[in-house]
Short mmCIF file of C-alpha atoms in Angstrom, two decimals:
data_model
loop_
_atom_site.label_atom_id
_atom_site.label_comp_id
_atom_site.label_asym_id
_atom_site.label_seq_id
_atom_site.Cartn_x
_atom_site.Cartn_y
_atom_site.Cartn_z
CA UNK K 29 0.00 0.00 0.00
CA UNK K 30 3.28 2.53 0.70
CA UNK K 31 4.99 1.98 -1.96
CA UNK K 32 1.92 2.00 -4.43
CA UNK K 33 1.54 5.34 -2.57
CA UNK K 34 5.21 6.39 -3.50
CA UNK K 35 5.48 5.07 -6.88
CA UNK K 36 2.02 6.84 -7.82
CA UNK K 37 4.19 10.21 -6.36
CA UNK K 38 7.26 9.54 -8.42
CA UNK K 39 5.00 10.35 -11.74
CA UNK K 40 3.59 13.30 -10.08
CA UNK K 41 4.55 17.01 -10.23
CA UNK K 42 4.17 18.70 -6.30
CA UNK K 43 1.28 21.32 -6.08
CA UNK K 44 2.68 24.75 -7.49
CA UNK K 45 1.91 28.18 -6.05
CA UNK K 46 -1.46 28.48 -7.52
CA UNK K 47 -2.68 25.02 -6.54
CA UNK K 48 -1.70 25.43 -2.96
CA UNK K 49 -3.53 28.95 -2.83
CA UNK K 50 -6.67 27.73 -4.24
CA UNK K 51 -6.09 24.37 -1.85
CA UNK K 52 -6.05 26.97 1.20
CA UNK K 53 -8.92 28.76 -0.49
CA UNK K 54 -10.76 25.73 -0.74
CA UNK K 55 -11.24 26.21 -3.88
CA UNK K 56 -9.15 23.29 -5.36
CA UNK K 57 -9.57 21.17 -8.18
CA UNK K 58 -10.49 17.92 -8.58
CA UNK K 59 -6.57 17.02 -9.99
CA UNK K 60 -5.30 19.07 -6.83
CA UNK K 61 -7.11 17.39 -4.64
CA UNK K 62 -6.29 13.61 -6.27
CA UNK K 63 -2.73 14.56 -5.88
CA UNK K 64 -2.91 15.44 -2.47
CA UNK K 65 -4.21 12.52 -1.57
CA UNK K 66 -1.43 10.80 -2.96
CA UNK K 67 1.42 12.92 -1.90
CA UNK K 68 2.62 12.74 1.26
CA UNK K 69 4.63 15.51 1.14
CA UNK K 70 2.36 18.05 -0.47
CA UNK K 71 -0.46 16.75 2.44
CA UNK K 72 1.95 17.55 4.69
CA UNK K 73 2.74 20.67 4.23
CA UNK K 74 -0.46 21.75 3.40
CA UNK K 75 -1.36 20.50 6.82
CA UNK K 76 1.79 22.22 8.50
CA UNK K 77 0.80 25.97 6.76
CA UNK K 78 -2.82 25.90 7.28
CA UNK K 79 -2.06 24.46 11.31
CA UNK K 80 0.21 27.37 11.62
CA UNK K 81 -2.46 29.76 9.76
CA UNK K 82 -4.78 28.01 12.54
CA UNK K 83 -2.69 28.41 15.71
CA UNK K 84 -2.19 32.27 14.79
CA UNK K 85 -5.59 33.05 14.25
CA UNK K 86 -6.11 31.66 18.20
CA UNK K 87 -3.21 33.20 19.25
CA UNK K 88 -4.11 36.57 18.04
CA UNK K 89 -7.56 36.48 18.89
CA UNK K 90 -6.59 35.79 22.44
CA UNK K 91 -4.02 39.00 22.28
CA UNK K 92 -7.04 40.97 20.61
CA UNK K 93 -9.42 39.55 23.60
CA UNK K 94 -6.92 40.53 26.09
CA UNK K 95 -6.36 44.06 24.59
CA UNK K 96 -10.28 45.05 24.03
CA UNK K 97 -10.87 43.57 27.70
CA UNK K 98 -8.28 45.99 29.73
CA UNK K 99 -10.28 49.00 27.46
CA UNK K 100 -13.43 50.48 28.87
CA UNK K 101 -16.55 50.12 26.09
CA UNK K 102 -17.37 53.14 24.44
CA UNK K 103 -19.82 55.76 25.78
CA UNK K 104 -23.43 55.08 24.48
CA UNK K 105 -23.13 58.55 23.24
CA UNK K 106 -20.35 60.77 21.72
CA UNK K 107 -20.37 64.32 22.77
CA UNK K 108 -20.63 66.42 20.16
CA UNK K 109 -18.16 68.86 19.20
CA UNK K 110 -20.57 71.63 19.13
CA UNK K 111 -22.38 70.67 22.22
CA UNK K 112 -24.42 73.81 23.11
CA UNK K 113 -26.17 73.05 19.48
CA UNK K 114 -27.48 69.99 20.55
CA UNK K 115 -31.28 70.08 19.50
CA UNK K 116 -33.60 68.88 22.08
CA UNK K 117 -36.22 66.23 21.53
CA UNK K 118 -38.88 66.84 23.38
CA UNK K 119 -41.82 69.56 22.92
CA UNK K 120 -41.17 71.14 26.41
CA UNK K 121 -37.32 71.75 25.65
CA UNK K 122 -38.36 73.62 22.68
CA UNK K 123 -40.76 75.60 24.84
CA UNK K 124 -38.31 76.30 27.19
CA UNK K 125 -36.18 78.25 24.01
CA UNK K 126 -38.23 80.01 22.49
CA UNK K 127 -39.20 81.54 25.47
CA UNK K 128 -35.61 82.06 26.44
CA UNK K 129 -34.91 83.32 23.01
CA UNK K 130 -38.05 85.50 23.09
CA UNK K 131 -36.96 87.02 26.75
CA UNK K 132 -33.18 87.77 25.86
CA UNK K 133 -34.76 89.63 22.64
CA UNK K 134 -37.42 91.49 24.67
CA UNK K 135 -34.24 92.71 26.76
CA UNK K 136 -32.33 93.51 23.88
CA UNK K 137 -35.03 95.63 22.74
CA UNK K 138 -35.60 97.47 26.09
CA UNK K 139 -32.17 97.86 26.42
CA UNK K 140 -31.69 99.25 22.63
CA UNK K 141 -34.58 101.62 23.76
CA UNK K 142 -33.12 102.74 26.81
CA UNK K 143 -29.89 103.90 25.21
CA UNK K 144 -31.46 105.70 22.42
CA UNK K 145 -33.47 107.57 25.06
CA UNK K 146 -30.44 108.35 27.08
CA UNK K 147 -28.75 109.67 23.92
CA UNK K 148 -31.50 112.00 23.21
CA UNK K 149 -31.70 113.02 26.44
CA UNK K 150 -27.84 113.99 26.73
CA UNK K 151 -28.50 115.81 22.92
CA UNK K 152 -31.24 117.98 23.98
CA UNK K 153 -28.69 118.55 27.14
CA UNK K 154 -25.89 120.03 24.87
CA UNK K 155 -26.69 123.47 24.21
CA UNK K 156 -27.56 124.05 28.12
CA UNK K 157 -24.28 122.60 28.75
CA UNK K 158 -22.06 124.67 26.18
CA UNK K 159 -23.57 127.51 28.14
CA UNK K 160 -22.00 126.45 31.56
CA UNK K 161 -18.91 128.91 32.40
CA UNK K 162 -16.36 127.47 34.57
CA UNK K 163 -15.98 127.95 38.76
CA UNK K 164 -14.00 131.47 38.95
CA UNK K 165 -10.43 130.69 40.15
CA UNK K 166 -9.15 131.66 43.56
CA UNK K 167 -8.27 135.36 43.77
CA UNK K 168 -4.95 137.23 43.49
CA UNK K 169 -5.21 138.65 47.05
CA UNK K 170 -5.96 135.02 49.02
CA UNK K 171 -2.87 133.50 46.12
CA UNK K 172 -0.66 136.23 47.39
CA UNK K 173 -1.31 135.86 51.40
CA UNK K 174 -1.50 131.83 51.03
CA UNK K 175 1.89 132.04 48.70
CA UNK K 176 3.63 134.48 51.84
CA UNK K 177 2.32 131.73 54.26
CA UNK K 178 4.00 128.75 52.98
CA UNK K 179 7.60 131.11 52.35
CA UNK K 180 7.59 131.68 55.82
CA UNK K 181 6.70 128.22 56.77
CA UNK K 182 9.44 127.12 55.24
CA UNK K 183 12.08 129.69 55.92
CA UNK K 184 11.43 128.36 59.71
CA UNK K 185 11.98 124.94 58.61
CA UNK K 186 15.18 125.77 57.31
CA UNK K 187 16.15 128.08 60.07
CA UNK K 188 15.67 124.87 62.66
CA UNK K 189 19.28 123.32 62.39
CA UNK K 190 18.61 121.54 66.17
CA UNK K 191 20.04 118.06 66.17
CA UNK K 192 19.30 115.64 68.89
CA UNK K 193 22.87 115.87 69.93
CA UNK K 194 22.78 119.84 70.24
CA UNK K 195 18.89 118.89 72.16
CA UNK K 196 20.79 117.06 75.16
CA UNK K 197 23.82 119.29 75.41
CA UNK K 198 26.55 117.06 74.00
CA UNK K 199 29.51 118.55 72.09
CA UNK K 200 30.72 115.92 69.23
CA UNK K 201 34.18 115.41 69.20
CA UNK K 202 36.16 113.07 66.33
CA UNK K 203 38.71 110.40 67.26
CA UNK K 204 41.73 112.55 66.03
CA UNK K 205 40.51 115.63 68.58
CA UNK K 206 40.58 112.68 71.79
CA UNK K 207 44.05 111.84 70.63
CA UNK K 208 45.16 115.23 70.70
CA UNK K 209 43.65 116.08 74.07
CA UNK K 210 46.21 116.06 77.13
CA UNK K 211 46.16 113.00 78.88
CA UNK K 212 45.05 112.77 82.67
CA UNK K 213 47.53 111.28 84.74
CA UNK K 214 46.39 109.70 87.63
CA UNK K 215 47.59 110.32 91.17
CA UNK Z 8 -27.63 21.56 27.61
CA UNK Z 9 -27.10 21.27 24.01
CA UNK Z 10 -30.88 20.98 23.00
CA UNK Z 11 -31.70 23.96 25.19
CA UNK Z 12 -28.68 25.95 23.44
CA UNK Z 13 -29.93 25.40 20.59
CA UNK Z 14 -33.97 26.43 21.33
CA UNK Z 15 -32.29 29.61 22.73
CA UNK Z 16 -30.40 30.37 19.57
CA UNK Z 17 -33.90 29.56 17.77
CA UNK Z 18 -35.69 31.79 19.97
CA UNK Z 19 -33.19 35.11 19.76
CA UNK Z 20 -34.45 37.60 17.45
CA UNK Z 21 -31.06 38.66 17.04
CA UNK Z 22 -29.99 35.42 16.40
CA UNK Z 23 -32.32 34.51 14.00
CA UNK Z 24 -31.43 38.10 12.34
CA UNK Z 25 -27.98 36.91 11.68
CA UNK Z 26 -28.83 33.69 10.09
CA UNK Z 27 -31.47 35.52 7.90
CA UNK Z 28 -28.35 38.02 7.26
CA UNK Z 29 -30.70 40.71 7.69
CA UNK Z 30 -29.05 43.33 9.32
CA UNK Z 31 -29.18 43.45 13.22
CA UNK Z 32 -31.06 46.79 14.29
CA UNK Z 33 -30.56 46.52 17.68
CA UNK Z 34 -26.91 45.47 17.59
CA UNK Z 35 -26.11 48.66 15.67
CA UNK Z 36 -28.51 50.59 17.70
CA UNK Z 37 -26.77 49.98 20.65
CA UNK Z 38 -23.01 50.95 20.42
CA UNK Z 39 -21.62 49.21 23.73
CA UNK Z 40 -23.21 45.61 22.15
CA UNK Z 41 -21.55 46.81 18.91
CA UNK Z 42 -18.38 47.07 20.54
CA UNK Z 43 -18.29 44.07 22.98
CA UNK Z 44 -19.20 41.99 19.55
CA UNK Z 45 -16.97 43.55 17.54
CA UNK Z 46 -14.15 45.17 19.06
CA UNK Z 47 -11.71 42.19 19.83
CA UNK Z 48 -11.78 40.97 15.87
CA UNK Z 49 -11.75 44.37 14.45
CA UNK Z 50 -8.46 45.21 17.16
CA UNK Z 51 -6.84 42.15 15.70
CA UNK Z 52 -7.44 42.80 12.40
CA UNK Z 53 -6.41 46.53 12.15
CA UNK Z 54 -3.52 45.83 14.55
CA UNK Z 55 -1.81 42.76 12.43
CA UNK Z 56 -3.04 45.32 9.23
CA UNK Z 57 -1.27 48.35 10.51
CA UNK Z 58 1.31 46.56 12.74
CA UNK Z 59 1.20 49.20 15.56
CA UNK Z 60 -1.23 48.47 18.37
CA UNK Z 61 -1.63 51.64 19.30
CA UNK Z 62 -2.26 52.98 16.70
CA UNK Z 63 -4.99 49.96 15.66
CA UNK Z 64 -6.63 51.03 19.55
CA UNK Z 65 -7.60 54.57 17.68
CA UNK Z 66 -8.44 53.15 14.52
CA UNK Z 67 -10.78 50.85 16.14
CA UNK Z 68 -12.29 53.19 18.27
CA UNK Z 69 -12.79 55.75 15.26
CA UNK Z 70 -14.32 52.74 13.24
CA UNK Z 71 -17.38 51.84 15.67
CA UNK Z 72 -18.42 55.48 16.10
CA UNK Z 73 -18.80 56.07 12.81
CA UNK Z 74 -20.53 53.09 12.09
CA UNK Z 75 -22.50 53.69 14.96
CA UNK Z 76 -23.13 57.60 13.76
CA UNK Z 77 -23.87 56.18 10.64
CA UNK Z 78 -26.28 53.08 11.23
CA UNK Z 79 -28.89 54.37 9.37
CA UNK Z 80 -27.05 54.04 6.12
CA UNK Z 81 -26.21 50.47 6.62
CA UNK Z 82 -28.54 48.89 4.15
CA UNK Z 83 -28.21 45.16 5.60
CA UNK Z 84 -26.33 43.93 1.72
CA UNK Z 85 -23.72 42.39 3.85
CA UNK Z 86 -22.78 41.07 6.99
CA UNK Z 87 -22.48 43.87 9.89
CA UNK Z 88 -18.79 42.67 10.43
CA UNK Z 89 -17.95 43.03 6.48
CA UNK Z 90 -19.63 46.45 6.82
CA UNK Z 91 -17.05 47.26 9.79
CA UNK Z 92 -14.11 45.56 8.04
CA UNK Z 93 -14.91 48.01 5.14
CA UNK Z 94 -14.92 51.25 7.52
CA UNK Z 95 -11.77 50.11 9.09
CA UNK Z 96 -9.81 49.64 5.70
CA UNK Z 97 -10.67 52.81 4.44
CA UNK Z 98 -9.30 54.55 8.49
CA UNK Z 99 -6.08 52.42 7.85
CA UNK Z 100 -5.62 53.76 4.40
CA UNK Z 101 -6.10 57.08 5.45
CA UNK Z 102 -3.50 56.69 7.96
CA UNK Z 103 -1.32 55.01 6.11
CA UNK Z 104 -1.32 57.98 3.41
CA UNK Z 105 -0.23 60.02 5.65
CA UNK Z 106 3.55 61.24 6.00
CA UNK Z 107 3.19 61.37 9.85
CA UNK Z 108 2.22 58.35 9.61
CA UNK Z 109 5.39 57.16 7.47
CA UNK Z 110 7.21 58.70 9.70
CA UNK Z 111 6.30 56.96 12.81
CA UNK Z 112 6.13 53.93 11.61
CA UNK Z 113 10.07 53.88 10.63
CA UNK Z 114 11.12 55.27 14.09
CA UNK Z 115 8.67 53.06 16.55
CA UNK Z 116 6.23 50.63 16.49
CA UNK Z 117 4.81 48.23 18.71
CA UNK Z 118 3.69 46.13 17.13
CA UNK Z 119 1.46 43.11 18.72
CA UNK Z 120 3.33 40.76 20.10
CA UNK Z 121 2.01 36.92 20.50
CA UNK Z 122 5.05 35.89 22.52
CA UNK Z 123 2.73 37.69 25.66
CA UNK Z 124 0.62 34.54 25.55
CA UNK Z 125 2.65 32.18 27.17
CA UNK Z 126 0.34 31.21 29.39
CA UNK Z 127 -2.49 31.99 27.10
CA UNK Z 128 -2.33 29.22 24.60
CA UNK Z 129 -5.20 27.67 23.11
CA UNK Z 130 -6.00 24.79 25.00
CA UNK Z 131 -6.37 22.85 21.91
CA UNK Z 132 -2.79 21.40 21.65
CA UNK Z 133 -2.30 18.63 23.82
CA UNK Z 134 1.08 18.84 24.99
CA UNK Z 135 3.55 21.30 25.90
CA UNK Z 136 5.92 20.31 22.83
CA UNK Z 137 2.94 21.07 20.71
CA UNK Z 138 2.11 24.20 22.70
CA UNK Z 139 5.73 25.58 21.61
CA UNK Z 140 4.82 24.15 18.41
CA UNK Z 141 2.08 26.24 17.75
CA UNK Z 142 3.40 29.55 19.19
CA UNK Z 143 6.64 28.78 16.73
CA UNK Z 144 4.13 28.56 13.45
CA UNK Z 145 2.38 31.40 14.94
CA UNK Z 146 5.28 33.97 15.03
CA UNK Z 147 6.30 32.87 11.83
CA UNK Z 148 2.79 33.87 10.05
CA UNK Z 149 3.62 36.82 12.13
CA UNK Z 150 6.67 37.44 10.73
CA UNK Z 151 5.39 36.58 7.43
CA UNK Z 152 2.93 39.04 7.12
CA UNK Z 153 4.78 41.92 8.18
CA UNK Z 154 6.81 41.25 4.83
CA UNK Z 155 3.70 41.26 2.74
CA UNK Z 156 2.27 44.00 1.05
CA UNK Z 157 -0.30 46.26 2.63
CA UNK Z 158 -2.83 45.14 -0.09
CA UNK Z 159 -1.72 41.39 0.12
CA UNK Z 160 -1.98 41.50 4.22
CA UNK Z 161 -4.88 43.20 4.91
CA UNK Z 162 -6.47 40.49 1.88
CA UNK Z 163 -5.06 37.43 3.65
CA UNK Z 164 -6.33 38.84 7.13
CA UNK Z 165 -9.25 38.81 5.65
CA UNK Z 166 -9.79 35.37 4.03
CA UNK Z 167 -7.67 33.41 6.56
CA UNK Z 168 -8.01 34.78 10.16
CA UNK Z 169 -11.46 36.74 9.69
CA UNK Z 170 -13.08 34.06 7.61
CA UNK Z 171 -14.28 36.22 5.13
CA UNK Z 172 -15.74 34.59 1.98
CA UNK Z 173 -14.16 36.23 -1.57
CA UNK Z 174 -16.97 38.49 -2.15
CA UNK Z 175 -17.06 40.05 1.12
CA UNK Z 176 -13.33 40.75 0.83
CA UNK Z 177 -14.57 42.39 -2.54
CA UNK Z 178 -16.92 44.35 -0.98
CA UNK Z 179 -14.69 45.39 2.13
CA UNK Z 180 -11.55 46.31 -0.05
CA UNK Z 181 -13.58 47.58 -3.42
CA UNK Z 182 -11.31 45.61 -5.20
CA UNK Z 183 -12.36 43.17 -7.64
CA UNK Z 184 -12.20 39.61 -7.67
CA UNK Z 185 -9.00 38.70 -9.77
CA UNK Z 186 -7.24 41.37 -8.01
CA UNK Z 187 -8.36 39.85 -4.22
CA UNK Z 188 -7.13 36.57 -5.83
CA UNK Z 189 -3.68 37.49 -6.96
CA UNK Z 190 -3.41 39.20 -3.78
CA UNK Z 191 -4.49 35.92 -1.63
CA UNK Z 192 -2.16 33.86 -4.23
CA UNK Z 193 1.37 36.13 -3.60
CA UNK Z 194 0.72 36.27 0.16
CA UNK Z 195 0.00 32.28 0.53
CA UNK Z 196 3.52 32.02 -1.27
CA UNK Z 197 5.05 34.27 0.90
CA UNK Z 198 3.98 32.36 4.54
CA UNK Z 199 4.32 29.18 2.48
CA UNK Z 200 7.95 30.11 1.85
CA UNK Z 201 8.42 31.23 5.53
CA UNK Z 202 6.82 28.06 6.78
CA UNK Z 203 9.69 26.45 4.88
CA UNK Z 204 7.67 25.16 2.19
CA UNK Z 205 8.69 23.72 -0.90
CA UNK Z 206 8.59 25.53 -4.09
#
């Protein structure tokens, strides 16, 4: 039964490229698939690539498992970029802008009116104030006697040449004046 | 337990939305499903895609908000996850267009890296030998698709490790047919050859 095996494989040409690809594919022909069954080697590499094929798409499944598992999920909902144009669903929400939209406009408008008012107001105010002359300045006389008041002021300040020292009676003397001073002899 | 599995799969509007492929309403409508369902295989995808994790945790995140901001467009023609794979090709494309982008990707990456699952392996291989075994072939593919083309990786992601049939790929890369083929056909060579296969 071997050796029928091997002499059948002796007149046989191995799988090529193309053969083995569509063997993987499982889309081999009937030829491709006689041969395999009659050579060894061919069968077993075709069972060595597609094992390894096999143990690699465990392997990496397991890695992917792992990967995904230490991830949290994702958030039911993505915040939008432009959050504060997120419409609102319901009826009430609605509701709830327009009459916010409506109020901040009725402001607005009451506000617009107010300044307009104010700026008429401060028109019809213009001439009158044009008119206004300003405070008469202080006189030459009281200029004069206040000027005299403060030169005399300070004249005293300068005159004042008291120290502290001069206050208690001392007299200053410098190291060189002690040295020349006639020493005391003791009896 | 297997009968009653079963009657509740039966039962499940969603379910039985899936299997209909009509499109499921209230999976779309409700973004935290969408992204429990969804995230894992669309992290994997855009991660092995882009080969910067990081980078793929953005990508994702930008892909289920705008599928979720744009639900009502989604027309139930094809599978909610094809409709996702579509959104996140088109983010990765845009990304990879860019120079910053370029840039980044010459000075760092971090890319995923499957030698973190040591003590993750499937429990499917019996032994420890064969555990080793496994992770080996993995990194390899690994390795093997960071070679590839972006066109001819992000195809063979596709078909191989998201199960996608031909068409969907067509309809998630706007490519057509021949062109998803040749692409499948020059990456199969390429982790054939890195699987040490004979050619």
């Amino acid at each position: 039964m071997e050796s029928n095996r091997e002499n059948r494989q002796s007149h046989l040409t191995h799988l090529t490229d193309a053969q083995f690809g569509d063997l993987l594919l499982g889309t081999a022909s009937a030829a491709a698939k006689a041969h395999l069954e009659a050579c060894a080697q061919c069968s077993e590499e075709a069972d060595r690539v597609s094992g390894a094929i096999g143990s690699f798409e465990q392997q990496s499944l397991l890695w992917a498992e792992r990967r995904a598992a230490s991830r949290p999920l994702l958030a039911p909902h993505r915040q939008p970029v432009l959050s504060w144009l997120h419409i609102p669903a319901n009826p009430q929400a609605w509701t709830a802008a327009v009459l916010a939209i409506a109020l901040a406009a009725g402001i607005g408008v009451a506000v617009r009116n107010d300044i307009s008012a104010r700026k008429d107001h401060l028109q019809a105010m213009q001439p009158q104030l044009a008119e206004v002359q300003p405070a008469p300045s202080v006189s030459p006389s009281t200029l004069k006697a206040d000027n005299e008041l403060l030169s005399a002021i300070d004249g005293e300040l300068r005159a004042d040449t008291s120290t502290p020292v001069a206050m208690y009676g001392l007299t200053a003397t410098s190291r060189s004046a002690r040295a020349r001073a006639p020493k005391r002899i003791a009896n | 337990m297997a009968s009653t599995f079963r009657m509740q799969l039966v039962l499940d509007p969603d379910m039985i939305c899936c299997v209909t492929g009509e499109p499921s309403l209230t999976e779309l409508d409700d973004i935290e499903a969408l992204d429990r369902v969804y995230r894992a295989r669309l992290l994997r995808f855009v991660a092995y895609s882009t080969g910067d994790q990081d980078l793929a945790e953005t990508i994702v995140q930008d892909c289920l908000l705008k599928a979720y901001n744009a639900r009502d467009s989604f027309r139930g023609d094809c599978a909610v996850y094809t409709w996702l794979a579509h959104i996140a090709t088109n983010l990765v494309r845009d990304r990879q267009r860019t120079r910053k982008f370029q840039f980044w990707r010459r000075i760092q990456r971090t890319a995923p890296d499957l030698s973190e699952l040591s003590s993750l392996l499937p429990s499917g291989e019996s032994s420890p030998e064969s555990q080793i075994l496994a992770r080996e072939r993995a990194q390899q593919v690994s390795a093997a698709l960071e070679a590839l083309s972006s066109n001819q990786r992000t195809i063979f992601l596709m078909r191989f490790i998201e199960e996608m049939e031909l068409q969907e790929i067509c309809q998630a890369t706007g490519m057509q047919i021949s062109t998803v083929k040749t692409h499948l056909h020059r990456a199969v060579k390429a982790v054939r050859l890195k699987l040490g296969g004979k050619i």
